[in-house]
Amino acid sequence: MRILSTSTEDLEICSRLLKDGDIVAIPTETVYGLAANALDSKAVEKIFKAKGRPADNPLIVHISDIAAFEDLCVPTKEAYMLAEKFWPGPLTMILPKKPIVPTIVTAGLDSVAIRMPSHPTAKKIISLCGVPLAAPSANISGKPSPTRAEHVISDMKNNPFVAAVVSGGACECGVESTVVSLTGEHPCLLRPGAVTVEQLREVLPDLTVAQAVLQSLPETEKALSPGLKHKHYAPDAETVCLCGSTESAVRYIENHKDGKKTVVICFDGEQSSFADCETIAYGSPEKPETLAENVFDALRKADVSGCEKIYVRCAPPNGTALAVYNRLLRASNFCVINTEELI
Ligand code: AMP
Ligand code: MG
């Protein structure tokens, strides 16, 4: 796997690889994406192989202009309203697909997921390629998403399917895009992200929120978004989410000592309260964007430390913190403890 910079010369190399049917990890404002020409089924197949991604989990197609949007799907009035307000940016829309989109990209669905990223490097690469790019997160399926080039290198360095990574620094949002479906009677949030429910409702007041955003889906239930049913974002170590005050979380950990090597992923300023454990501070609940930016890096750092158990402090799931909470629910296999209730 080649490591490319964001120089004009290296981005030319990146776009040549993509045009030739190779796959390349690229930075975006959400997380690093593993990109392929979305119109080339053989190239897209390499993404599924490289990630070990289940074939029934469709991909998001990334574009750099509205003309491409109209080539790939049938936009509704609501779609243009959202595009006007939030594109380029961390919002994905699900719309009826046009036949040009290969079946492998949409996992056989008759809808397609589309996003116009705002990251300057991602924009430049899409324009240079002149084709839309299918790009899921550039991690091994099930693992925490990559928000730094080092995360991609750690997951993909010996992967025969990945031709290169473009090293473009840390991702600004740190969590994947907000996903809104516009194919039903009402617009529906399928995945929370940096564009919040509150912001979306300013444009679409009748937006609903899929049950799976905050709950584990029963095995029998058909997911609105196939990706919601798969195991996600999970570190190797057992992970437990702790909601409540610092004091109650300290007491909970004290009362549940089990001899396992433990890391606490805590809020800024809490480190000294968890003095018995190794700590990784990941931001402040007053600034939930900081939690989003660092959550996957913190989960990966905890794993690298070789710990057996991870406690993660959770902020109340409002605004951007809803996206963080949604990822932590899945990272912990829905193991959430309200430490206040146990006092
Ligand atoms: P990722 O590529 O890992 O960021 O995940 C993309 C997310 O978008 C997954 O949760 C997919 O299930 C969802 N998605 C992609 N295409 C569709 C679609 N046509 N309908 C519903 N959800 C989709
Ligand atoms: Mg992913």
mmCIF file of C-alpha atoms and ligand atoms in Angstrom:
data_model
loop_
_atom_site.group_PDB
_atom_site.id
_atom_site.type_symbol
_atom_site.label_atom_id
_atom_site.label_comp_id
_atom_site.label_asym_id
_atom_site.label_seq_id
_atom_site.Cartn_x
_atom_site.Cartn_y
_atom_site.Cartn_z
ATOM 1 C CA MET A 1 0.000 0.000 0.000
ATOM 2 C CA ARG A 2 1.446 3.368 -1.054
ATOM 3 C CA ILE A 3 1.272 6.360 1.248
ATOM 4 C CA LEU A 4 0.420 9.508 -0.699
ATOM 5 C CA SER A 5 0.406 13.136 0.426
ATOM 6 C CA THR A 6 -2.146 15.801 -0.524
ATOM 7 C CA SER A 7 0.259 17.407 -3.041
ATOM 8 C CA THR A 8 -1.137 18.017 -6.537
ATOM 9 C CA GLU A 9 1.245 15.391 -7.890
ATOM 10 C CA ASP A 10 0.129 12.725 -5.392
ATOM 11 C CA LEU A 11 -3.571 13.503 -5.921
ATOM 12 C CA GLU A 12 -2.989 12.973 -9.658
ATOM 13 C CA ILE A 13 -1.506 9.553 -8.812
ATOM 14 C CA CYS A 14 -4.495 8.822 -6.553
ATOM 15 C CA SER A 15 -7.026 9.703 -9.259
ATOM 16 C CA ARG A 16 -5.120 7.641 -11.842
ATOM 17 C CA LEU A 17 -5.264 4.606 -9.517
ATOM 18 C CA LEU A 18 -9.001 5.139 -8.999
ATOM 19 C CA LYS A 19 -9.688 5.563 -12.723
ATOM 20 C CA ASP A 20 -7.748 2.324 -13.360
ATOM 21 C CA GLY A 21 -10.049 0.370 -11.022
ATOM 22 C CA ASP A 22 -7.887 0.376 -7.875
ATOM 23 C CA ILE A 23 -9.132 1.328 -4.410
ATOM 24 C CA VAL A 24 -7.592 4.124 -2.336
ATOM 25 C CA ALA A 25 -8.275 5.365 1.220
ATOM 26 C CA ILE A 26 -8.949 9.109 1.225
ATOM 27 C CA PRO A 27 -9.582 11.715 3.935
ATOM 28 C CA THR A 28 -13.044 13.292 4.238
ATOM 29 C CA GLU A 29 -14.458 15.643 6.880
ATOM 30 C CA THR A 30 -16.274 12.688 8.541
ATOM 31 C CA VAL A 31 -13.870 9.696 8.581
ATOM 32 C CA TYR A 32 -11.356 8.216 6.097
ATOM 33 C CA GLY A 33 -13.197 6.516 3.229
ATOM 34 C CA LEU A 34 -12.090 3.537 1.149
ATOM 35 C CA ALA A 35 -12.847 4.819 -2.336
ATOM 36 C CA ALA A 36 -13.523 3.159 -5.704
ATOM 37 C CA ASN A 37 -15.094 4.294 -8.976
ATOM 38 C CA ALA A 38 -18.791 3.804 -8.105
ATOM 39 C CA LEU A 39 -19.650 2.968 -11.717
ATOM 40 C CA ASP A 40 -17.113 0.096 -11.900
ATOM 41 C CA SER A 41 -18.551 -3.052 -10.253
ATOM 42 C CA LYS A 42 -15.192 -4.847 -10.229
ATOM 43 C CA ALA A 43 -13.502 -1.945 -8.397
ATOM 44 C CA VAL A 44 -16.386 -1.759 -5.897
ATOM 45 C CA GLU A 45 -16.100 -5.498 -5.264
ATOM 46 C CA LYS A 46 -12.538 -4.875 -4.012
ATOM 47 C CA ILE A 47 -13.938 -2.582 -1.284
ATOM 48 C CA PHE A 48 -16.138 -5.366 0.076
ATOM 49 C CA LYS A 49 -13.206 -7.806 -0.025
ATOM 50 C CA ALA A 50 -10.714 -5.378 1.579
ATOM 51 C CA LYS A 51 -13.056 -4.559 4.474
ATOM 52 C CA GLY A 52 -14.662 -7.977 4.873
ATOM 53 C CA ARG A 53 -17.925 -6.044 4.536
ATOM 54 C CA PRO A 54 -21.167 -8.070 4.288
ATOM 55 C CA ALA A 55 -22.521 -7.897 0.707
ATOM 56 C CA ASP A 56 -25.953 -6.784 1.984
ATOM 57 C CA ASN A 57 -24.547 -3.500 3.393
ATOM 58 C CA PRO A 58 -24.818 -0.813 0.667
ATOM 59 C CA LEU A 59 -22.240 1.937 0.078
ATOM 60 C CA ILE A 60 -22.464 5.731 0.025
ATOM 61 C CA VAL A 61 -21.609 7.352 -3.319
ATOM 62 C CA HIS A 62 -19.595 10.597 -3.104
ATOM 63 C CA ILE A 63 -20.015 13.362 -5.672
ATOM 64 C CA SER A 64 -18.592 16.849 -6.231
ATOM 65 C CA ASP A 65 -21.417 18.543 -8.159
ATOM 66 C CA ILE A 66 -25.207 18.574 -8.487
ATOM 67 C CA ALA A 67 -25.076 17.296 -12.080
ATOM 68 C CA ALA A 68 -23.717 13.982 -10.746
ATOM 69 C CA PHE A 69 -26.553 13.888 -8.187
ATOM 70 C CA GLU A 70 -29.113 14.038 -10.991
ATOM 71 C CA ASP A 71 -27.223 11.382 -12.985
ATOM 72 C CA LEU A 72 -27.345 8.870 -10.148
ATOM 73 C CA CYS A 73 -30.763 9.294 -8.519
ATOM 74 C CA VAL A 74 -34.189 10.921 -8.759
ATOM 75 C CA PRO A 75 -33.989 13.894 -6.351
ATOM 76 C CA THR A 76 -37.168 15.107 -4.627
ATOM 77 C CA LYS A 77 -38.036 18.688 -3.634
ATOM 78 C CA GLU A 78 -36.863 17.872 -0.073
ATOM 79 C CA ALA A 79 -33.543 16.587 -1.474
ATOM 80 C CA TYR A 80 -32.823 19.908 -3.165
ATOM 81 C CA MET A 81 -33.743 21.756 0.055
ATOM 82 C CA LEU A 82 -31.289 19.642 2.075
ATOM 83 C CA ALA A 83 -28.578 19.958 -0.594
ATOM 84 C CA GLU A 84 -28.966 23.728 -0.602
ATOM 85 C CA LYS A 85 -28.511 23.938 3.169
ATOM 86 C CA PHE A 86 -26.042 21.144 4.013
ATOM 87 C CA TRP A 87 -23.955 20.355 0.905
ATOM 88 C CA PRO A 88 -21.059 20.127 0.598
ATOM 89 C CA GLY A 89 -20.955 18.575 4.075
ATOM 90 C CA PRO A 90 -21.525 15.553 6.327
ATOM 91 C CA LEU A 91 -25.053 14.651 5.138
ATOM 92 C CA THR A 92 -26.030 11.572 3.100
ATOM 93 C CA MET A 93 -29.415 11.273 1.365
ATOM 94 C CA ILE A 94 -31.133 8.037 0.328
ATOM 95 C CA LEU A 95 -33.143 8.444 -2.904
ATOM 96 C CA PRO A 96 -34.516 6.248 -5.709
ATOM 97 C CA LYS A 97 -31.574 5.087 -7.825
ATOM 98 C CA LYS A 98 -31.081 5.408 -11.566
ATOM 99 C CA PRO A 99 -30.016 2.307 -13.582
ATOM 100 C CA ILE A 100 -26.445 3.644 -14.050
ATOM 101 C CA VAL A 101 -25.669 2.766 -10.374
ATOM 102 C CA PRO A 102 -24.379 -0.845 -10.234
ATOM 103 C CA THR A 103 -26.343 -3.335 -8.092
ATOM 104 C CA ILE A 104 -23.270 -4.116 -5.957
ATOM 105 C CA VAL A 105 -23.144 -0.476 -4.714
ATOM 106 C CA THR A 106 -26.738 -0.532 -3.415
ATOM 107 C CA ALA A 107 -26.677 -4.191 -2.300
ATOM 108 C CA GLY A 108 -29.597 -4.821 -4.635
ATOM 109 C CA LEU A 109 -31.818 -2.042 -3.211
ATOM 110 C CA ASP A 110 -33.685 0.275 -5.584
ATOM 111 C CA SER A 111 -32.401 3.302 -3.639
ATOM 112 C CA VAL A 112 -28.910 4.818 -3.475
ATOM 113 C CA ALA A 113 -27.070 6.769 -0.737
ATOM 114 C CA ILE A 114 -25.388 9.990 -1.959
ATOM 115 C CA ARG A 115 -23.174 12.597 -0.297
ATOM 116 C CA MET A 116 -21.225 15.654 -1.431
ATOM 117 C CA PRO A 117 -18.242 15.970 0.958
ATOM 118 C CA SER A 118 -16.739 19.348 1.907
ATOM 119 C CA HIS A 119 -13.164 18.181 2.593
ATOM 120 C CA PRO A 120 -10.921 19.995 0.074
ATOM 121 C CA THR A 121 -8.831 16.864 -0.653
ATOM 122 C CA ALA A 122 -11.892 14.632 -1.134
ATOM 123 C CA LYS A 123 -13.458 17.251 -3.428
ATOM 124 C CA LYS A 124 -10.278 17.536 -5.475
ATOM 125 C CA ILE A 125 -9.950 13.747 -5.861
ATOM 126 C CA ILE A 126 -13.575 13.335 -7.027
ATOM 127 C CA SER A 127 -13.194 16.175 -9.554
ATOM 128 C CA LEU A 128 -9.888 14.815 -10.862
ATOM 129 C CA CYS A 129 -11.424 11.337 -11.320
ATOM 130 C CA GLY A 130 -14.508 12.713 -13.064
ATOM 131 C CA VAL A 131 -16.581 9.819 -11.686
ATOM 132 C CA PRO A 132 -18.581 9.361 -8.465
ATOM 133 C CA LEU A 133 -16.709 7.454 -5.739
ATOM 134 C CA ALA A 134 -18.248 4.734 -3.576
ATOM 135 C CA ALA A 135 -16.527 5.023 -0.194
ATOM 136 C CA PRO A 136 -17.417 3.341 3.096
ATOM 137 C CA SER A 137 -15.231 3.931 6.142
ATOM 138 C CA ALA A 138 -11.687 2.630 5.510
ATOM 139 C CA ASN A 139 -11.583 0.220 8.489
ATOM 140 C CA ILE A 140 -11.896 -3.546 8.687
ATOM 141 C CA SER A 141 -15.652 -4.208 9.008
ATOM 142 C CA GLY A 142 -16.840 -4.118 12.615
ATOM 143 C CA LYS A 143 -13.832 -2.144 13.934
ATOM 144 C CA PRO A 144 -13.844 1.545 15.003
ATOM 145 C CA SER A 145 -13.837 3.888 11.994
ATOM 146 C CA PRO A 146 -10.517 5.520 10.981
ATOM 147 C CA THR A 147 -10.197 9.246 11.650
ATOM 148 C CA ARG A 148 -6.426 9.501 11.089
ATOM 149 C CA ALA A 149 -4.234 8.083 8.277
ATOM 150 C CA GLU A 150 -2.430 5.978 10.954
ATOM 151 C CA HIS A 151 -5.728 4.189 11.702
ATOM 152 C CA VAL A 152 -6.087 3.225 8.030
ATOM 153 C CA ILE A 153 -2.457 2.076 7.877
ATOM 154 C CA SER A 154 -2.947 -0.019 11.016
ATOM 155 C CA ASP A 155 -6.008 -1.796 9.511
ATOM 156 C CA MET A 156 -4.956 -2.013 5.852
ATOM 157 C CA LYS A 157 -1.141 -2.038 5.619
ATOM 158 C CA ASN A 158 -0.885 -5.634 4.396
ATOM 159 C CA ASN A 159 -4.233 -5.685 2.597
ATOM 160 C CA PRO A 160 -3.715 -6.808 -1.013
ATOM 161 C CA PHE A 161 -6.835 -4.975 -2.238
ATOM 162 C CA VAL A 162 -5.844 -1.457 -1.091
ATOM 163 C CA ALA A 163 -3.507 0.369 -3.496
ATOM 164 C CA ALA A 164 -2.830 3.523 -1.439
ATOM 165 C CA VAL A 165 -3.844 5.861 1.358
ATOM 166 C CA VAL A 166 -3.855 9.644 1.006
ATOM 167 C CA SER A 167 -2.539 11.000 4.295
ATOM 168 C CA GLY A 168 -4.528 14.168 5.019
ATOM 169 C CA GLY A 169 -4.443 14.644 8.787
ATOM 170 C CA ALA A 170 -7.231 14.163 11.343
ATOM 171 C CA CYS A 171 -10.884 14.249 10.227
ATOM 172 C CA GLU A 172 -12.772 17.297 11.456
ATOM 173 C CA CYS A 173 -16.129 15.654 12.374
ATOM 174 C CA GLY A 174 -14.760 12.289 13.470
ATOM 175 C CA VAL A 175 -18.047 10.402 13.069
ATOM 176 C CA GLU A 176 -19.667 9.186 9.841
ATOM 177 C CA SER A 177 -22.205 11.300 7.951
ATOM 178 C CA THR A 178 -25.783 11.855 9.038
ATOM 179 C CA VAL A 179 -27.998 9.573 6.872
ATOM 180 C CA VAL A 180 -31.543 10.665 5.920
ATOM 181 C CA SER A 181 -33.894 8.532 3.841
ATOM 182 C CA LEU A 182 -36.189 10.423 1.469
ATOM 183 C CA THR A 183 -37.837 7.336 0.005
ATOM 184 C CA GLY A 184 -40.702 6.939 2.508
ATOM 185 C CA GLU A 185 -43.839 8.934 3.329
ATOM 186 C CA HIS A 186 -41.841 11.100 5.784
ATOM 187 C CA PRO A 187 -38.109 11.873 5.760
ATOM 188 C CA CYS A 188 -36.396 9.578 8.268
ATOM 189 C CA LEU A 189 -33.053 9.838 10.081
ATOM 190 C CA LEU A 190 -31.281 6.477 9.743
ATOM 191 C CA ARG A 191 -27.940 7.462 11.275
ATOM 192 C CA PRO A 192 -27.099 10.555 13.376
ATOM 193 C CA GLY A 193 -23.968 12.557 12.514
ATOM 194 C CA ALA A 194 -22.516 16.058 12.612
ATOM 195 C CA VAL A 195 -25.641 17.470 10.921
ATOM 196 C CA THR A 196 -28.066 17.219 13.850
ATOM 197 C CA VAL A 197 -31.773 16.292 14.080
ATOM 198 C CA GLU A 198 -32.477 19.846 15.246
ATOM 199 C CA GLN A 199 -30.769 21.335 12.161
ATOM 200 C CA LEU A 200 -32.567 18.927 9.817
ATOM 201 C CA ARG A 201 -35.976 19.736 11.336
ATOM 202 C CA GLU A 202 -35.443 23.411 10.481
ATOM 203 C CA VAL A 203 -35.694 22.294 6.841
ATOM 204 C CA LEU A 204 -37.885 19.179 7.229
ATOM 205 C CA PRO A 205 -40.160 19.603 10.297
ATOM 206 C CA ASP A 206 -41.751 16.160 9.751
ATOM 207 C CA LEU A 207 -38.407 14.283 10.018
ATOM 208 C CA THR A 208 -38.779 11.039 11.991
ATOM 209 C CA VAL A 209 -35.962 9.105 13.707
ATOM 210 C CA ALA A 210 -35.524 5.386 12.982
ATOM 211 C CA GLN A 211 -35.960 3.153 16.028
ATOM 212 C CA ALA A 212 -32.549 1.590 15.408
ATOM 213 C CA VAL A 213 -30.727 4.903 16.138
ATOM 214 C CA LEU A 214 -31.087 4.330 19.883
ATOM 215 C CA GLN A 215 -32.138 0.695 20.152
ATOM 216 C CA SER A 216 -30.853 -2.699 19.228
ATOM 217 C CA LEU A 217 -33.013 -4.169 16.454
ATOM 218 C CA PRO A 218 -34.768 -7.470 17.108
ATOM 219 C CA GLU A 219 -33.211 -10.236 14.944
ATOM 220 C CA THR A 220 -36.468 -10.642 13.047
ATOM 221 C CA GLU A 221 -36.953 -6.975 12.135
ATOM 222 C CA LYS A 222 -36.000 -5.821 8.645
ATOM 223 C CA ALA A 223 -33.656 -2.826 9.005
ATOM 224 C CA LEU A 224 -34.565 0.361 7.112
ATOM 225 C CA SER A 225 -30.825 0.720 6.623
ATOM 226 C CA PRO A 226 -29.066 -2.635 6.340
ATOM 227 C CA GLY A 227 -25.901 -1.262 7.989
ATOM 228 C CA LEU A 228 -27.788 -0.753 11.255
ATOM 229 C CA LYS A 229 -28.057 -4.463 11.928
ATOM 230 C CA HIS A 230 -24.359 -5.285 11.575
ATOM 231 C CA LYS A 231 -21.830 -5.321 14.422
ATOM 232 C CA HIS A 232 -20.075 -1.968 14.396
ATOM 233 C CA TYR A 233 -17.287 0.173 15.804
ATOM 234 C CA ALA A 234 -16.255 -2.483 18.339
ATOM 235 C CA PRO A 235 -12.838 -2.534 20.035
ATOM 236 C CA ASP A 236 -11.334 -5.936 20.913
ATOM 237 C CA ALA A 237 -11.768 -5.324 24.657
ATOM 238 C CA GLU A 238 -15.123 -5.660 26.439
ATOM 239 C CA THR A 239 -16.682 -2.167 26.360
ATOM 240 C CA VAL A 240 -19.168 -0.670 28.848
ATOM 241 C CA CYS A 241 -20.795 2.797 28.586
ATOM 242 C CA LEU A 242 -21.258 4.783 31.798
ATOM 243 C CA CYS A 243 -23.856 7.604 31.947
ATOM 244 C CA GLY A 244 -24.115 9.871 35.016
ATOM 245 C CA SER A 245 -21.969 12.079 37.237
ATOM 246 C CA THR A 246 -18.216 11.624 37.641
ATOM 247 C CA GLU A 247 -18.714 10.604 41.298
ATOM 248 C CA SER A 248 -21.281 7.901 40.520
ATOM 249 C CA ALA A 249 -19.100 6.518 37.695
ATOM 250 C CA VAL A 250 -16.063 6.377 40.029
ATOM 251 C CA ARG A 251 -18.161 4.509 42.612
ATOM 252 C CA TYR A 252 -19.507 2.091 39.998
ATOM 253 C CA ILE A 253 -16.003 1.165 38.806
ATOM 254 C CA GLU A 254 -14.799 0.827 42.418
ATOM 255 C CA ASN A 255 -17.697 -1.541 43.223
ATOM 256 C CA HIS A 256 -17.197 -3.676 40.111
ATOM 257 C CA LYS A 257 -13.452 -4.389 40.245
ATOM 258 C CA ASP A 258 -12.768 -7.698 38.505
ATOM 259 C CA GLY A 259 -8.965 -7.742 38.184
ATOM 260 C CA LYS A 260 -9.118 -6.997 34.449
ATOM 261 C CA LYS A 261 -6.698 -4.457 32.953
ATOM 262 C CA THR A 262 -9.049 -1.489 32.526
ATOM 263 C CA VAL A 263 -8.970 1.776 30.586
ATOM 264 C CA VAL A 264 -11.459 4.580 31.252
ATOM 265 C CA ILE A 265 -12.234 6.795 28.249
ATOM 266 C CA CYS A 266 -13.292 9.866 30.199
ATOM 267 C CA PHE A 267 -14.180 13.519 29.770
ATOM 268 C CA ASP A 268 -11.495 16.230 29.924
ATOM 269 C CA GLY A 269 -10.785 17.087 33.572
ATOM 270 C CA GLU A 270 -11.961 13.715 34.946
ATOM 271 C CA GLN A 271 -8.599 11.903 34.731
ATOM 272 C CA SER A 272 -7.624 12.443 38.375
ATOM 273 C CA SER A 273 -10.982 11.022 39.582
ATOM 274 C CA PHE A 274 -10.205 7.663 37.944
ATOM 275 C CA ALA A 275 -6.714 7.558 39.470
ATOM 276 C CA ASP A 276 -6.720 3.735 39.841
ATOM 277 C CA CYS A 277 -7.144 3.143 36.088
ATOM 278 C CA GLU A 278 -5.390 4.173 32.927
ATOM 279 C CA THR A 279 -7.386 7.044 31.373
ATOM 280 C CA ILE A 280 -7.819 8.528 27.901
ATOM 281 C CA ALA A 281 -9.614 11.902 27.859
ATOM 282 C CA TYR A 282 -11.672 12.424 24.673
ATOM 283 C CA GLY A 283 -13.287 15.850 25.007
ATOM 284 C CA SER A 284 -15.916 17.732 26.909
ATOM 285 C CA PRO A 285 -19.721 17.150 27.106
ATOM 286 C CA GLU A 286 -20.154 20.933 26.876
ATOM 287 C CA LYS A 287 -18.448 20.726 23.463
ATOM 288 C CA PRO A 288 -19.851 17.492 21.984
ATOM 289 C CA GLU A 289 -18.003 18.131 18.683
ATOM 290 C CA THR A 290 -14.771 17.384 20.593
ATOM 291 C CA LEU A 291 -16.194 14.008 21.704
ATOM 292 C CA ALA A 292 -17.183 13.204 18.094
ATOM 293 C CA GLU A 293 -13.766 14.203 16.803
ATOM 294 C CA ASN A 294 -11.902 11.916 19.218
ATOM 295 C CA VAL A 295 -14.217 8.989 20.043
ATOM 296 C CA PHE A 296 -12.857 6.488 17.488
ATOM 297 C CA ASP A 297 -9.239 7.503 18.145
ATOM 298 C CA ALA A 298 -9.822 6.922 21.882
ATOM 299 C CA LEU A 299 -11.393 3.469 21.293
ATOM 300 C CA ARG A 300 -8.436 2.513 19.090
ATOM 301 C CA LYS A 301 -5.884 3.840 21.615
ATOM 302 C CA ALA A 302 -7.561 1.814 24.369
ATOM 303 C CA ASP A 303 -7.264 -1.333 22.252
ATOM 304 C CA VAL A 304 -3.599 -0.645 21.450
ATOM 305 C CA SER A 305 -2.924 -0.417 25.214
ATOM 306 C CA GLY A 306 -3.815 -4.120 25.414
ATOM 307 C CA CYS A 307 -6.525 -3.628 28.044
ATOM 308 C CA GLU A 308 -9.237 -6.222 28.678
ATOM 309 C CA LYS A 309 -12.000 -3.815 29.629
ATOM 310 C CA ILE A 310 -12.958 -0.311 28.472
ATOM 311 C CA TYR A 311 -15.340 2.002 30.332
ATOM 312 C CA VAL A 312 -16.492 4.973 28.225
ATOM 313 C CA ARG A 313 -18.145 8.024 29.723
ATOM 314 C CA CYS A 314 -21.295 8.993 27.749
ATOM 315 C CA ALA A 315 -22.730 12.510 27.360
ATOM 316 C CA PRO A 316 -26.529 13.059 27.198
ATOM 317 C CA PRO A 317 -27.588 12.236 23.609
ATOM 318 C CA ASN A 318 -28.568 15.702 22.339
ATOM 319 C CA GLY A 319 -27.316 17.529 19.235
ATOM 320 C CA THR A 320 -23.940 16.205 18.052
ATOM 321 C CA ALA A 321 -23.699 13.995 21.177
ATOM 322 C CA LEU A 322 -26.514 11.819 19.732
ATOM 323 C CA ALA A 323 -24.088 10.660 17.005
ATOM 324 C CA VAL A 324 -21.425 9.831 19.612
ATOM 325 C CA TYR A 325 -23.966 7.983 21.776
ATOM 326 C CA ASN A 326 -25.223 5.994 18.761
ATOM 327 C CA ARG A 327 -21.649 4.831 17.970
ATOM 328 C CA LEU A 328 -20.884 3.982 21.619
ATOM 329 C CA LEU A 329 -24.096 1.930 21.897
ATOM 330 C CA ARG A 330 -22.820 -0.249 19.062
ATOM 331 C CA ALA A 331 -19.180 -0.285 20.235
ATOM 332 C CA SER A 332 -20.422 -1.652 23.573
ATOM 333 C CA ASN A 333 -23.033 -3.992 22.084
ATOM 334 C CA PHE A 334 -25.695 -1.859 23.835
ATOM 335 C CA CYS A 335 -24.114 -2.259 27.269
ATOM 336 C CA VAL A 336 -25.095 1.083 28.860
ATOM 337 C CA ILE A 337 -25.200 1.685 32.618
ATOM 338 C CA ASN A 338 -26.794 4.707 34.265
ATOM 339 C CA THR A 339 -24.522 4.956 37.291
ATOM 340 C CA GLU A 340 -26.859 7.504 38.965
ATOM 341 C CA GLU A 341 -29.559 4.856 39.390
ATOM 342 C CA LEU A 342 -27.221 2.614 41.367
ATOM 343 C CA ILE A 343 -26.436 5.052 44.190
HETATM 344 P P1 AMP B 1 -20.662 3.353 5.873
HETATM 345 O O1 AMP B 1 -20.384 3.176 4.430
HETATM 346 O O2 AMP B 1 -19.942 2.363 6.730
HETATM 347 O O3 AMP B 1 -20.551 4.767 6.311
HETATM 348 O O4 AMP B 1 -22.209 2.986 6.016
HETATM 349 C C1 AMP B 1 -23.160 3.484 5.123
HETATM 350 C C2 AMP B 1 -24.504 3.450 5.781
HETATM 351 O O5 AMP B 1 -25.489 3.915 4.853
HETATM 352 C C3 AMP B 1 -24.896 2.050 6.197
HETATM 353 O O6 AMP B 1 -25.538 2.094 7.455
HETATM 354 C C4 AMP B 1 -25.845 1.633 5.093
HETATM 355 O O7 AMP B 1 -26.761 0.663 5.505
HETATM 356 C C5 AMP B 1 -26.527 2.960 4.750
HETATM 357 N N1 AMP B 1 -27.044 2.928 3.379
HETATM 358 C C6 AMP B 1 -26.339 2.968 2.230
HETATM 359 N N2 AMP B 1 -27.167 2.864 1.164
HETATM 360 C C7 AMP B 1 -28.420 2.741 1.638
HETATM 361 C C8 AMP B 1 -29.709 2.587 1.045
HETATM 362 N N3 AMP B 1 -29.863 2.533 -0.278
HETATM 363 N N4 AMP B 1 -30.782 2.496 1.864
HETATM 364 C C9 AMP B 1 -30.621 2.563 3.211
HETATM 365 N N5 AMP B 1 -29.429 2.695 3.843
HETATM 366 C C10 AMP B 1 -28.337 2.784 3.067
HETATM 367 MG MG MG B 2 -18.458 2.055 8.357
#
